[in-house]
Amino acid sequence: MAKALSGIKPTGGLTIGNYLGALRHFKNYQEDNELFIFVADMHALTLPIDPDYLKKNIYDIVALYLAAGLDPKKTVLFRQSDINEVGQLNSIIANYIYMGELSRMTQFKEKSRALNNKEIGVGLFTYPVLMSADLLLYDTEVCPVGEDQVQHVELARDIAKRINSRYKKKIFNIPHAVVSGVGKRIKNLQDPTKKMSKSDERGSKGVIYLIEDDEKSIRKKIMSAVTDLGTEVKYDEKNKPGISNLIQIYCTFTNKTIEEAEKIFADSNYGNFKKCVADAVLNELLPFKAKYEEYRSNMDYLNSVLLDGAERARKIAEVVLKRVRSTVGLI
Ligand code: TYM
């Protein structure tokens, strides 16, 4: 039985990228692993965010987790900031991570660029340190994430190995990222060369929002997705990034392979193909969204899930932190 852990930042506007790359897979880890899934609320502070919006988003994510099939009796479902131990572990391991390593992180570079390299908070720079603390505090072995988070998980691996070797004992498990095949990097429908991201401007036509978009707007966004020259529904990321992205979305929602999809749409035009993509997306998303609404309206239940999850997470965190403190000499 492996220990699996993952989390999502409550920065609002979750997309089908988050769903296909991460959220949808979490429940698969629930039966045969010890699963920890959390709301990464401290990470949400790494870029400016309105406090009321953040509070709302935290509950949105818990309801999404439940709608995605996570059973809080099986999965430890909690909020990152409820566990004080993560702050202390963050401070300890920060001493074993080098500035050069953090400056090389792609996400840091992208996000600093988006800020025009001005007023970059130290928290944004040390984001992967906190993420490593998340992973190491719960003895994580497996971390299901989308492709954009792999570099961060790899850094956590390096740090765990570095600290274990410094003290010549196994203090930390070595986590590794598990990335789903198709769906690992869903692209923007209007610009299929870049990732579909929740940090794109609000209401973007190229982004399908899990909560905000209804059936009509999901259909509209898919039907007006940018396509490529030619008429063939064929997977070719380089020459046909738009169609390839839609094939990925279709395949993930229908659990079909790319070859199967290409066969089905061999005689199809782009319009008909897009309609089938929209049907596939809605077939799964509409019932998912209905479940989400039901959980989201029950604040007492959401609070009780978080309370119970925090108690269970804290029990593990206390043991691991104690082990770390005594190893580095803090007792
Ligand atoms: P976040 O909130 O940015 O994204 C949540 C998950 O969604 C995946 N994802 C995508 N997958 C496919 N296509 C896309 N277009 C797409 N966009 C996002 C992400 O890879 C991620 O798995 N740093 C994390 C939160 C975190 C965390 C952790 C995760 C904090 N500590 C420890 C794992 C373990 C983040 O910001 O995810």
mmCIF file of C-alpha atoms in Angstrom, residues 127-240:
data_model
loop_
_atom_site.group_PDB
_atom_site.id
_atom_site.type_symbol
_atom_site.label_atom_id
_atom_site.label_comp_id
_atom_site.label_asym_id
_atom_site.label_seq_id
_atom_site.Cartn_x
_atom_site.Cartn_y
_atom_site.Cartn_z
ATOM 1 C CA TYR A 127 6.863 27.935 -3.796
ATOM 2 C CA PRO A 128 8.582 24.598 -4.573
ATOM 3 C CA VAL A 129 10.018 24.478 -1.032
ATOM 4 C CA LEU A 130 6.512 24.518 0.436
ATOM 5 C CA MET A 131 5.416 21.990 -2.153
ATOM 6 C CA SER A 132 8.316 19.748 -1.129
ATOM 7 C CA ALA A 133 7.238 20.141 2.492
ATOM 8 C CA ASP A 134 3.722 19.008 1.487
ATOM 9 C CA LEU A 135 5.110 15.929 -0.150
ATOM 10 C CA LEU A 136 7.633 15.004 2.529
ATOM 11 C CA LEU A 137 5.437 15.695 5.560
ATOM 12 C CA TYR A 138 3.067 12.848 4.708
ATOM 13 C CA ASP A 139 5.752 10.350 3.638
ATOM 14 C CA THR A 140 4.474 10.539 0.062
ATOM 15 C CA GLU A 141 5.604 7.952 -2.439
ATOM 16 C CA VAL A 142 3.286 8.684 -5.351
ATOM 17 C CA CYS A 143 2.088 12.087 -6.546
ATOM 18 C CA PRO A 144 -0.532 12.221 -9.330
ATOM 19 C CA VAL A 145 -0.203 15.568 -11.139
ATOM 20 C CA GLY A 146 -0.370 17.190 -14.558
ATOM 21 C CA GLU A 147 2.826 17.651 -16.527
ATOM 22 C CA ASP A 148 3.457 21.224 -15.354
ATOM 23 C CA GLN A 149 4.041 20.070 -11.759
ATOM 24 C CA VAL A 150 6.565 17.348 -12.530
ATOM 25 C CA GLN A 151 9.570 19.643 -12.179
ATOM 26 C CA HIS A 152 8.438 20.589 -8.670
ATOM 27 C CA VAL A 153 8.004 16.957 -7.634
ATOM 28 C CA GLU A 154 11.445 16.173 -9.014
ATOM 29 C CA LEU A 155 12.915 18.909 -6.868
ATOM 30 C CA ALA A 156 11.232 17.361 -3.818
ATOM 31 C CA ARG A 157 12.821 14.032 -4.754
ATOM 32 C CA ASP A 158 16.269 15.627 -4.964
ATOM 33 C CA ILE A 159 15.839 17.310 -1.609
ATOM 34 C CA ALA A 160 14.619 14.141 0.080
ATOM 35 C CA LYS A 161 17.608 12.249 -1.281
ATOM 36 C CA ARG A 162 19.990 15.055 -0.324
ATOM 37 C CA ILE A 163 18.773 15.229 3.272
ATOM 38 C CA ASN A 164 18.699 11.443 3.677
ATOM 39 C CA SER A 165 22.257 11.216 2.436
ATOM 40 C CA ARG A 166 23.452 14.145 4.574
ATOM 41 C CA TYR A 167 22.253 12.393 7.743
ATOM 42 C CA LYS A 168 22.979 8.895 6.438
ATOM 43 C CA LYS A 169 19.520 7.586 7.221
ATOM 44 C CA LYS A 170 16.107 7.351 5.653
ATOM 45 C CA ILE A 171 14.274 10.334 7.049
ATOM 46 C CA PHE A 172 12.079 10.895 4.020
ATOM 47 C CA ASN A 173 10.371 8.726 1.466
ATOM 48 C CA ILE A 174 11.325 9.631 -2.081
ATOM 49 C CA PRO A 175 8.178 10.823 -3.889
ATOM 50 C CA HIS A 176 7.655 10.408 -7.586
ATOM 51 C CA ALA A 177 5.215 12.069 -9.958
ATOM 52 C CA VAL A 178 2.674 10.035 -11.876
ATOM 53 C CA VAL A 179 1.412 11.795 -14.962
ATOM 54 C CA SER A 180 -1.569 10.477 -16.898
ATOM 55 C CA GLY A 181 -0.938 9.755 -20.595
ATOM 56 C CA VAL A 182 -3.424 11.787 -22.587
ATOM 57 C CA GLY A 183 -4.756 14.729 -20.624
ATOM 58 C CA LYS A 184 -1.458 15.528 -18.946
ATOM 59 C CA ARG A 185 -1.272 18.942 -20.643
ATOM 60 C CA ILE A 186 -4.533 20.292 -22.006
ATOM 61 C CA LYS A 187 -4.020 23.384 -24.157
ATOM 62 C CA ASN A 188 -5.918 26.627 -24.500
ATOM 63 C CA LEU A 189 -8.689 26.266 -27.130
ATOM 64 C CA GLN A 190 -7.869 29.634 -28.692
ATOM 65 C CA ASP A 191 -4.101 29.205 -28.544
ATOM 66 C CA PRO A 192 -3.271 25.499 -28.558
ATOM 67 C CA THR A 193 0.440 26.171 -28.222
ATOM 68 C CA LYS A 194 -0.014 27.173 -24.572
ATOM 69 C CA LYS A 195 -1.401 25.406 -21.509
ATOM 70 C CA MET A 196 -5.038 25.874 -20.547
ATOM 71 C CA SER A 197 -4.550 27.721 -17.307
ATOM 72 C CA LYS A 198 -6.742 28.984 -14.513
ATOM 73 C CA SER A 199 -4.503 32.015 -14.275
ATOM 74 C CA ASP A 200 -5.519 33.160 -17.777
ATOM 75 C CA GLU A 201 -7.713 36.245 -17.835
ATOM 76 C CA ARG A 202 -11.162 35.531 -16.341
ATOM 77 C CA GLY A 203 -13.844 34.431 -18.771
ATOM 78 C CA SER A 204 -11.306 33.514 -21.474
ATOM 79 C CA LYS A 205 -12.863 31.958 -24.593
ATOM 80 C CA GLY A 206 -10.047 29.441 -24.771
ATOM 81 C CA VAL A 207 -10.567 28.047 -21.281
ATOM 82 C CA ILE A 208 -13.377 25.738 -20.143
ATOM 83 C CA TYR A 209 -14.160 26.478 -16.518
ATOM 84 C CA LEU A 210 -15.467 23.594 -14.433
ATOM 85 C CA ILE A 211 -17.746 25.673 -12.270
ATOM 86 C CA GLU A 212 -18.467 28.855 -14.173
ATOM 87 C CA ASP A 213 -19.246 27.448 -17.630
ATOM 88 C CA ASP A 214 -22.683 25.991 -18.339
ATOM 89 C CA GLU A 215 -23.683 23.597 -21.112
ATOM 90 C CA LYS A 216 -24.263 26.367 -23.617
ATOM 91 C CA SER A 217 -20.944 28.093 -23.090
ATOM 92 C CA ILE A 218 -18.993 24.813 -23.054
ATOM 93 C CA ARG A 219 -20.511 23.906 -26.420
ATOM 94 C CA LYS A 220 -19.825 27.354 -27.778
ATOM 95 C CA LYS A 221 -16.191 27.333 -26.656
ATOM 96 C CA ILE A 222 -15.537 23.928 -28.189
ATOM 97 C CA MET A 223 -17.316 24.765 -31.453
ATOM 98 C CA SER A 224 -15.266 27.947 -31.785
ATOM 99 C CA ALA A 225 -11.940 26.324 -30.823
ATOM 100 C CA VAL A 226 -9.109 27.216 -33.157
ATOM 101 C CA THR A 227 -8.496 24.461 -35.698
ATOM 102 C CA ASP A 228 -5.751 23.977 -38.202
ATOM 103 C CA LEU A 229 -5.358 24.001 -41.946
ATOM 104 C CA GLY A 230 -6.612 20.896 -43.710
ATOM 105 C CA THR A 231 -9.701 18.831 -43.025
ATOM 106 C CA GLU A 232 -8.402 15.613 -41.501
ATOM 107 C CA VAL A 233 -8.989 14.678 -37.854
ATOM 108 C CA LYS A 234 -5.462 13.447 -37.233
ATOM 109 C CA TYR A 235 -3.182 13.653 -34.206
ATOM 110 C CA ASP A 236 -0.121 15.723 -35.032
ATOM 111 C CA GLU A 237 0.917 18.041 -32.202
ATOM 112 C CA LYS A 238 3.389 19.955 -34.325
ATOM 113 C CA ASN A 239 1.357 20.669 -37.435
ATOM 114 C CA LYS A 240 -2.161 20.330 -36.016
#
